[in-house]
CSV table of C-alpha atoms and ligand atoms in Angstrom, one decimal:
chain,number,residue,atom,x,y,z
A,11,MET,CA,-4.6,1.7,-19.7
A,12,ASP,CA,-7.3,2.1,-22.3
A,13,GLY,CA,-7.4,5.9,-21.5
A,14,GLU,CA,-10.8,5.9,-19.8
A,15,GLU,CA,-9.3,7.8,-16.9
A,16,GLY,CA,-7.3,10.2,-19.0
A,17,ASP,CA,-3.8,10.4,-20.5
A,18,ALA,CA,-1.9,10.7,-17.3
A,19,VAL,CA,-3.3,7.5,-15.9
A,20,ARG,CA,-2.9,5.7,-19.3
A,21,LYS,CA,0.8,6.7,-19.6
A,22,SER,CA,1.5,5.8,-16.0
A,23,MET,CA,0.0,2.4,-16.4
A,24,GLU,CA,1.9,1.8,-19.6
A,25,LEU,CA,5.1,2.5,-17.7
A,26,LEU,CA,4.2,0.2,-14.9
A,27,VAL,CA,3.1,-2.6,-17.2
A,28,ALA,CA,6.3,-2.3,-19.3
A,29,LEU,CA,8.3,-2.6,-16.0
A,30,GLY,CA,6.2,-5.6,-14.9
A,31,ASN,CA,6.8,-7.3,-18.2
A,32,VAL,CA,10.6,-6.9,-18.0
A,33,PHE,CA,10.6,-8.5,-14.5
A,34,GLY,CA,8.0,-11.2,-15.3
A,35,ALA,CA,5.3,-9.8,-12.9
A,36,GLU,CA,2.1,-11.8,-13.2
A,37,LYS,CA,-0.2,-8.9,-11.9
A,38,MET,CA,-0.4,-5.5,-10.4
A,39,VAL,CA,-1.0,-5.0,-6.6
A,40,PRO,CA,-2.5,-2.0,-4.9
A,41,VAL,CA,0.1,0.1,-3.0
A,42,GLU,CA,-0.8,2.2,0.1
A,43,SER,CA,1.7,5.0,-0.4
A,44,ALA,CA,4.5,6.4,-2.5
A,45,HIS,CA,7.8,8.2,-1.8
A,46,ILE,CA,9.0,10.0,-4.9
A,47,SER,CA,12.7,10.7,-5.7
A,48,GLY,CA,14.2,12.8,-8.5
A,49,VAL,CA,13.3,16.2,-7.0
A,50,SER,CA,16.5,18.3,-7.2
A,51,TYR,CA,16.8,20.6,-10.2
A,52,LYS,CA,20.4,19.7,-10.2
A,53,ASN,CA,19.5,16.1,-11.3
A,54,LEU,CA,16.4,16.9,-13.3
A,55,GLY,CA,17.6,19.9,-15.3
A,56,GLU,CA,15.3,21.5,-17.9
A,57,ALA,CA,14.3,18.2,-19.6
A,58,GLY,CA,13.2,16.6,-16.3
A,59,THR,CA,11.4,19.7,-15.1
A,60,GLU,CA,9.5,20.0,-18.3
A,61,TRP,CA,8.5,16.3,-18.2
A,62,LEU,CA,7.1,16.8,-14.6
A,63,GLU,CA,5.2,20.0,-15.8
A,64,GLU,CA,3.8,17.9,-18.7
A,65,GLN,CA,2.6,15.3,-16.3
A,66,ALA,CA,0.9,17.9,-14.2
A,67,ALA,CA,-0.6,19.6,-17.3
A,68,MET,CA,-1.9,16.2,-18.4
A,69,GLY,CA,-4.0,16.0,-15.2
A,70,ALA,CA,-1.8,13.6,-13.2
A,71,LYS,CA,-3.1,13.4,-9.7
A,72,CYS,CA,-2.0,11.2,-6.8
A,73,ARG,CA,-4.7,8.8,-5.6
A,74,ILE,CA,-2.6,7.6,-2.6
A,75,ARG,CA,-0.4,9.4,-0.1
A,76,ALA,CA,2.8,10.5,-1.8
A,77,THR,CA,5.7,12.3,-0.1
A,78,LEU,CA,8.7,13.9,-1.8
A,79,ASN,CA,12.5,13.4,-1.5
A,80,PRO,CA,14.9,16.3,-0.9
A,81,ALA,CA,15.2,19.2,-3.4
A,82,GLY,CA,18.3,21.0,-4.3
A,83,MET,CA,17.9,23.9,-1.8
A,84,ASP,CA,16.2,25.1,1.4
A,85,MET,CA,13.1,26.5,-0.2
A,86,GLU,CA,13.2,29.5,2.1
A,87,LYS,CA,16.9,30.0,3.0
A,88,TRP,CA,18.4,29.2,-0.5
A,89,GLU,CA,20.0,32.6,-0.8
A,90,GLU,CA,21.8,32.2,2.5
A,91,MET,CA,23.1,28.8,1.2
A,92,GLY,CA,24.6,30.5,-1.8
A,93,VAL,CA,22.3,28.8,-4.3
A,94,PRO,CA,22.2,30.7,-7.7
A,95,ARG,CA,19.0,32.4,-8.5
A,96,GLU,CA,18.4,30.5,-11.9
A,97,PHE,CA,18.7,27.3,-10.0
A,98,ALA,CA,16.1,28.5,-7.4
A,99,VAL,CA,13.7,29.4,-10.2
A,100,GLY,CA,14.0,25.9,-11.7
A,101,GLN,CA,13.6,24.3,-8.3
A,102,ARG,CA,10.5,26.2,-7.6
A,103,ARG,CA,9.0,25.0,-10.9
A,104,VAL,CA,9.7,21.4,-9.9
A,105,LEU,CA,8.0,21.8,-6.5
A,106,LYS,CA,5.0,23.4,-8.1
A,107,ALA,CA,4.6,20.6,-10.6
A,108,PHE,CA,4.7,18.0,-7.8
A,109,THR,CA,2.3,19.9,-5.5
A,110,ASP,CA,-0.1,20.5,-8.5
A,111,MET,CA,-0.2,16.7,-8.8
A,112,GLY,CA,-1.0,16.3,-5.1
A,113,VAL,CA,2.4,15.2,-3.8
A,114,GLU,CA,3.2,16.4,-0.2
A,115,PRO,CA,6.2,18.7,-0.4
A,116,THR,CA,8.0,17.0,2.5
A,117,CYS,CA,11.4,17.3,0.7
A,118,THR,CA,13.1,14.7,2.8
A,119,CYS,CA,14.6,11.2,2.5
A,120,THR,CA,13.4,10.3,6.0
A,121,PRO,CA,9.6,10.6,5.6
A,122,TYR,CA,9.3,7.9,8.2
A,123,LEU,CA,10.5,10.5,10.8
A,124,ILE,CA,7.6,12.8,10.1
A,125,GLY,CA,4.6,10.5,10.1
A,126,HIS,CA,4.8,8.6,6.8
A,127,VAL,CA,5.3,5.1,8.4
A,128,PRO,CA,3.9,2.2,6.4
A,129,ARG,CA,2.8,-0.8,8.5
A,130,ARG,CA,4.6,-4.2,8.3
A,131,GLY,CA,3.5,-6.3,5.4
A,132,THR,CA,1.9,-3.5,3.4
A,133,GLN,CA,2.8,-2.9,-0.3
A,134,VAL,CA,4.2,0.6,-1.0
A,135,ALA,CA,6.1,2.2,-3.9
A,136,TRP,CA,9.2,4.0,-2.5
A,137,ALA,CA,12.3,5.4,-4.1
A,138,GLU,CA,15.6,6.7,-2.5
A,139,SER,CA,18.2,4.4,-1.1
A,140,ASN,CA,17.9,4.9,2.6
A,141,ALA,CA,14.1,5.3,2.5
A,142,VAL,CA,13.8,2.0,0.6
A,143,CYS,CA,16.1,0.1,2.9
A,144,PHE,CA,14.4,1.5,6.0
A,145,VAL,CA,10.9,0.8,4.9
A,146,ASN,CA,11.7,-2.8,3.8
A,147,SER,CA,14.1,-3.7,6.6
A,148,VAL,CA,13.2,-1.7,9.7
A,149,LEU,CA,9.5,-1.3,9.1
A,150,GLY,CA,8.9,-4.6,7.3
A,151,ALA,CA,6.7,-3.0,4.5
A,152,ARG,CA,7.4,-4.1,0.9
A,153,THR,CA,8.8,-2.2,-2.0
A,154,ASN,CA,11.3,-2.6,-4.8
A,155,ARG,CA,14.0,0.0,-5.3
A,156,GLU,CA,11.8,2.2,-7.4
A,157,SER,CA,12.7,5.3,-9.5
A,158,GLY,CA,11.3,8.8,-9.6
A,159,PRO,CA,9.0,8.1,-12.7
A,160,THR,CA,7.8,4.7,-11.4
A,161,THR,CA,6.9,6.1,-7.9
A,162,LEU,CA,5.0,8.9,-9.6
A,163,ALA,CA,3.2,6.4,-11.8
A,164,SER,CA,2.3,4.3,-8.8
A,165,ALA,CA,1.1,7.4,-7.0
A,166,VAL,CA,-1.1,8.3,-10.0
A,167,THR,CA,-2.5,4.8,-10.5
A,168,GLY,CA,-2.4,3.4,-6.9
A,169,VAL,CA,-0.7,0.1,-8.1
A,170,ALA,CA,2.7,-1.4,-8.7
A,171,ALA,CA,3.9,-4.5,-10.6
A,172,TYR,CA,4.1,-7.5,-8.4
A,173,TYR,CA,7.7,-8.8,-8.5
A,174,GLY,CA,11.0,-8.7,-6.6
A,175,TYR,CA,10.9,-7.8,-2.9
A,176,ARG,CA,7.1,-7.7,-2.9
A,177,LEU,CA,7.0,-11.5,-2.8
A,178,THR,CA,7.8,-13.3,0.4
A,179,GLU,CA,10.2,-15.8,-1.2
A,180,ASN,CA,12.4,-13.0,-2.5
A,181,ARG,CA,12.9,-11.6,1.0
A,182,ARG,CA,14.9,-14.6,2.2
A,183,PRO,CA,18.5,-13.9,3.4
A,184,GLU,CA,21.2,-14.8,0.8
A,185,LYS,CA,24.4,-14.4,2.9
A,186,ILE,CA,25.3,-14.0,6.5
A,187,ILE,CA,27.4,-11.1,7.6
A,188,LYS,CA,29.0,-11.9,10.9
A,189,VAL,CA,30.3,-8.7,12.5
A,190,LYS,CA,33.6,-9.1,14.4
A,191,ALA,CA,34.2,-5.4,15.0
A,192,GLU,CA,33.2,-2.9,17.7
A,193,LEU,CA,30.4,-0.7,16.5
A,194,HIS,CA,30.5,2.5,18.6
A,195,SER,CA,29.3,5.3,16.5
A,196,ARG,CA,26.8,5.9,13.7
A,197,LEU,CA,29.7,6.3,11.4
A,198,ASP,CA,30.7,2.7,12.4
A,199,TYR,CA,27.2,1.5,11.3
A,200,SER,CA,27.4,3.5,8.2
A,201,THR,CA,30.7,1.9,7.4
A,202,LEU,CA,29.4,-1.6,8.1
A,203,GLY,CA,26.6,-0.8,5.6
A,204,TYR,CA,29.1,0.4,3.0
A,205,VAL,CA,31.3,-2.7,3.4
A,206,THR,CA,28.3,-5.0,3.2
A,207,GLY,CA,27.1,-3.4,0.0
A,208,LYS,CA,30.5,-3.9,-1.6
A,209,LEU,CA,30.5,-7.5,-0.6
A,210,MET,CA,26.9,-8.4,-1.4
A,211,LYS,CA,26.1,-6.6,-4.6
A,212,SER,CA,22.3,-6.3,-4.1
A,213,ALA,CA,21.8,-9.7,-2.3
A,214,VAL,CA,19.9,-9.8,1.0
A,215,PRO,CA,22.3,-9.8,4.0
A,216,TYR,CA,21.5,-11.3,7.4
A,217,PHE,CA,23.6,-9.5,10.1
A,218,ARG,CA,24.8,-11.4,13.1
A,219,ASN,CA,26.3,-9.7,16.1
A,220,MET,CA,25.4,-6.2,15.0
A,221,GLY,CA,24.8,-5.0,18.5
A,222,ASN,CA,21.8,-2.9,19.3
A,223,PRO,CA,21.6,-0.1,16.8
A,224,ASP,CA,19.3,2.9,17.4
A,225,MET,CA,17.0,4.1,14.7
A,226,GLU,CA,19.6,6.6,13.5
A,227,SER,CA,22.2,3.9,13.1
A,228,MET,CA,19.9,1.8,11.1
A,229,LYS,CA,19.0,4.6,8.7
A,230,THR,CA,22.6,5.4,8.0
A,231,LEU,CA,23.5,1.7,7.6
A,232,GLY,CA,20.7,1.2,5.0
A,233,ALA,CA,21.8,4.4,3.1
A,234,ALA,CA,25.3,3.1,2.9
A,235,CYS,CA,24.6,-0.5,1.8
A,236,ALA,CA,22.2,0.8,-0.8
A,237,THR,CA,24.8,3.2,-2.2
A,238,SER,CA,27.7,0.8,-2.4
A,239,GLY,CA,25.8,-2.3,-3.4
A,240,GLY,CA,22.2,-1.5,-4.4
A,241,ILE,CA,20.9,-3.4,-1.3
A,242,THR,CA,17.1,-3.1,-0.9
A,243,LEU,CA,16.5,-5.2,2.2
A,244,TRP,CA,18.6,-6.4,5.1
A,245,HIS,CA,17.9,-8.5,8.2
A,246,GLY,CA,19.5,-8.0,11.6
A,247,GLU,CA,19.4,-10.8,14.1
A,248,GLY,CA,17.4,-9.6,17.1
A,249,VAL,CA,17.0,-6.2,15.5
A,250,THR,CA,14.6,-6.2,12.4
A,251,PRO,CA,11.0,-7.4,12.3
A,252,GLU,CA,11.5,-10.2,9.7
A,253,ALA,CA,14.8,-11.5,11.1
A,254,GLU,CA,13.2,-14.3,13.0
A,255,TRP,CA,11.3,-15.5,10.0
A,256,ALA,CA,14.5,-15.1,7.9
A,257,SER,CA,16.5,-17.3,10.3
A,258,GLN,CA,14.9,-20.5,9.0
A,259,TYR,CA,16.7,-20.0,5.7
A,260,LEU,CA,20.2,-19.6,7.1
A,261,GLU,CA,21.4,-23.2,6.8
A,262,GLY,CA,23.8,-23.7,4.0
A,263,ILE,CA,24.3,-20.1,3.0
A,264,GLU,CA,27.7,-18.4,2.9
A,265,THR,CA,29.0,-16.6,6.0
A,266,ILE,CA,31.2,-13.5,5.5
A,267,ILE,CA,33.2,-12.1,8.4
A,268,VAL,CA,33.5,-8.4,8.7
A,269,GLU,CA,36.4,-7.2,10.9
A,270,GLN,CA,37.7,-3.9,12.1
A,271,LYS,CA,40.2,-3.8,9.3
A,272,ASN,CA,37.5,-4.0,6.7
A,273,LEU,CA,35.7,-1.0,8.2
A,274,ASP,CA,39.0,1.0,8.4
A,275,GLU,CA,39.9,0.2,4.8
A,276,ALA,CA,36.5,1.2,3.6
A,277,LYS,CA,36.7,4.6,5.4
A,278,GLU,CA,40.3,5.1,4.1
A,279,SER,CA,39.1,4.4,0.5
A,280,LEU,CA,37.0,7.5,0.6
A,281,MET,CA,39.3,9.8,2.6
A,282,SER,CA,41.6,12.5,1.3
A,283,ASP,CA,42.7,15.6,3.1
A,284,PRO,CA,40.3,18.5,2.4
A,285,ASP,CA,41.6,22.0,3.1
A,286,ASN,CA,39.0,24.0,5.0
A,287,PRO,CA,36.0,21.7,4.2
A,288,THR,CA,32.4,22.3,5.0
A,289,TYR,CA,31.3,19.8,7.7
A,290,CYS,CA,28.0,18.2,7.1
A,291,ILE,CA,25.6,16.2,9.4
A,292,GLY,CA,22.3,14.9,8.1
A,293,CYS,CA,22.8,12.2,5.4
A,294,PRO,CA,20.2,10.7,5.8
A,295,HIS,CA,18.3,13.7,7.1
A,296,CYS,CA,18.7,14.3,10.8
A,297,SER,CA,16.2,13.1,13.4
A,298,LEU,CA,15.2,15.3,16.3
A,299,LYS,CA,17.5,13.3,18.5
A,300,GLU,CA,20.5,13.9,16.2
A,301,ILE,CA,19.7,17.7,16.2
A,302,GLU,CA,19.5,17.7,20.0
A,303,GLU,CA,22.8,15.8,20.3
A,304,THR,CA,24.4,18.3,17.9
A,305,ALA,CA,23.0,21.2,19.8
A,306,ASN,CA,24.5,19.8,23.0
A,307,LEU,CA,27.9,19.4,21.3
A,308,VAL,CA,28.1,22.9,19.8
A,309,ARG,CA,26.9,25.0,22.9
A,310,GLY,CA,29.6,27.6,23.6
A,311,LYS,CA,31.6,26.8,20.4
A,312,ASP,CA,32.4,29.1,17.5
A,313,LEU,CA,31.7,27.2,14.3
A,314,ASP,CA,32.1,30.2,12.0
A,315,GLY,CA,29.5,28.9,9.5
A,316,LYS,CA,31.5,25.7,8.9
A,317,LEU,CA,29.1,23.1,10.3
A,318,TRP,CA,25.9,22.5,8.3
A,319,VAL,CA,23.0,20.3,9.5
A,320,PHE,CA,20.5,19.0,7.1
A,321,THR,CA,17.0,17.8,8.0
A,322,SER,CA,13.3,17.8,6.9
A,323,ARG,CA,11.0,20.8,7.4
A,324,GLY,CA,8.9,18.6,9.7
A,325,VAL,CA,11.8,17.8,12.1
A,326,TYR,CA,13.1,21.4,11.7
A,327,GLU,CA,9.8,22.7,13.0
A,328,GLN,CA,10.0,20.5,16.1
A,329,ALA,CA,13.6,21.4,16.7
A,330,GLU,CA,12.8,25.1,16.4
A,331,LYS,CA,10.0,24.8,18.9
A,332,ALA,CA,12.5,23.0,21.3
A,333,GLY,CA,14.9,25.9,20.8
A,334,LEU,CA,17.6,23.7,19.2
A,335,ILE,CA,17.9,25.6,15.9
A,336,LYS,CA,18.8,28.7,17.9
A,337,VAL,CA,21.4,26.9,19.9
A,338,ILE,CA,23.2,25.7,16.7
A,339,GLU,CA,22.8,29.0,14.9
A,340,ASP,CA,24.0,30.9,18.0
A,341,ALA,CA,27.2,28.8,17.9
A,342,GLY,CA,27.7,29.7,14.2
A,343,GLY,CA,26.3,26.5,12.7
A,344,ARG,CA,23.7,26.4,10.0
A,345,VAL,CA,20.6,24.2,9.8
A,346,TYR,CA,18.8,23.7,6.4
A,347,ARG,CA,15.6,22.0,5.4
A,348,ASP,CA,14.5,20.4,2.2
A,349,THR,CA,17.9,19.6,0.8
A,350,CYS,CA,21.2,17.8,1.5
A,351,MET,CA,24.9,17.7,0.8
A,352,VAL,CA,24.5,15.5,-2.2
A,353,VAL,CA,21.6,17.0,-4.1
A,354,ALA,CA,22.4,20.7,-3.6
A,355,PRO,CA,24.6,22.4,-6.3
A,356,LEU,CA,27.7,22.5,-4.1
A,357,HIS,CA,30.2,23.5,-6.8
A,358,GLU,CA,28.1,26.5,-7.8
A,359,MET,CA,27.8,27.3,-4.0
A,360,GLY,CA,31.6,27.5,-3.9
A,361,TRP,CA,32.4,24.4,-1.8
A,362,HIS,CA,35.8,22.9,-2.1
A,363,GLY,CA,35.8,20.1,0.5
A,364,VAL,CA,33.5,18.0,2.6
A,365,GLY,CA,33.6,16.5,6.1
A,366,THR,CA,30.8,14.1,7.0
A,367,ASN,CA,29.8,11.2,9.2
A,368,SER,CA,28.0,9.4,6.4
A,369,MET,CA,29.5,6.9,4.1
A,370,LYS,CA,26.8,7.6,1.5
A,371,GLY,CA,27.6,11.3,1.8
A,372,GLY,CA,31.3,10.6,1.6
A,373,HIS,CA,30.8,8.3,-1.5
A,374,TYR,CA,29.0,11.0,-3.4
A,375,SER,CA,31.3,13.8,-2.2
A,376,VAL,CA,34.2,11.8,-3.8
A,377,ALA,CA,32.2,11.1,-6.9
A,378,HIS,CA,31.5,14.8,-7.3
A,379,GLY,CA,35.2,15.5,-7.1
A,380,PHE,CA,35.5,16.9,-3.5
A,381,PRO,CA,38.3,16.1,-1.2
A,382,THR,CA,36.5,14.3,1.6
A,383,LYS,CA,36.9,13.5,5.3
A,384,LEU,CA,34.9,11.0,7.3
A,385,ALA,CA,34.6,11.4,11.0
A,386,THR,CA,32.2,11.1,13.9
A,387,VAL,CA,29.9,14.0,14.8
A,388,ASP,CA,32.0,14.8,17.8
A,389,GLU,CA,35.1,15.0,15.7
A,390,LEU,CA,33.4,17.1,13.0
A,391,VAL,CA,32.2,19.6,15.6
A,392,GLU,CA,35.7,19.8,17.1
A,393,GLU,CA,37.3,20.4,13.8
A,394,ALA,CA,34.7,22.9,12.7
A,395,SER,CA,35.3,25.0,15.8
A,396,ARG,CA,39.1,25.0,15.6
B,1,F3S,FE1,19.2,11.7,2.1
B,1,F3S,FE2,20.6,13.3,0.6
B,1,F3S,FE3,21.8,11.5,2.1
B,1,F3S,S1,18.7,12.3,0.0
B,1,F3S,S2,20.4,9.8,2.3
B,1,F3S,S3,20.6,13.2,2.8
B,1,F3S,S4,22.2,11.9,0.0
């Protein structure tokens, strides 16, 4: 912080120390990796872009592995998406600033699907709701819910303030969520997450009777509970790595029952009746398995450009090799990398309604003023091909 390693390191340390002081951190700890949010030009605008360019010009360089959240467009197919040229120019500047600082331009909220997989117990500095929930809960690594600037500061310094979910005692469960509803689809898990977030308001839930969710269900559950309630960590009995440890703290804490009607009401709360919406899959970004499932559903259908699939460039490449992108495109669907239905400039792209299987996606769609429909992938594909 005394400037010996240059202005970029000094300023980054100042930010982390200020944050640590606010939260009463007694020290800094080394972090093994960072995942940085705040990448879309839609959210950054000119001021945010210039700030990133200043950091790069000041000589900021990552000293640990750092990956990047989605941008506002597919960096190659932005014209096909209908993204305005001025936006594309701004977005390119953002990516350049990040890559100049040594950040990997992964442009995804699911870096854990493309090889950025922190080990259990390690300290990391991650941002983005689903990524934070996944790394804490499913992988058992440790991070607070960081922001774009603090993750960049941690990438540049290699440390983070030691407070919050970095400490074992703060990872204890605070309420039990007992599920008394059938969870059949990923939308059901997403809705369970959304309901839980509303009920818990950033406390740590311990799920009982949550079935046997696959990785895709866990990523969408985490995204939803982080969106509706700022949840950073959840435990699932028989599901997540710290649940057994967490079970020793269950005595005496409140149990909340979640029933089918709670899930139905949560979905209803976001639903309206969009006229000719764009149907979106991939919030959080699709895994290879999800793309394969989608390809199998759309074979022989005529989607007429109405179904959009969002994923990372890493998963896209694998799907392309497996011939899955061609199957979806041959059916009239579109597959885009680097961006998503929330951080792309949808109004400027001429959208007027959204159909999605993600409660996080639905939440932001409503917040951005779009009539919204929530449905399973099978139902979305059926509707898109009508
Ligand atoms: Fe990811 Fe965008 Fe959804 S960042 S979790 S796909 S809102």
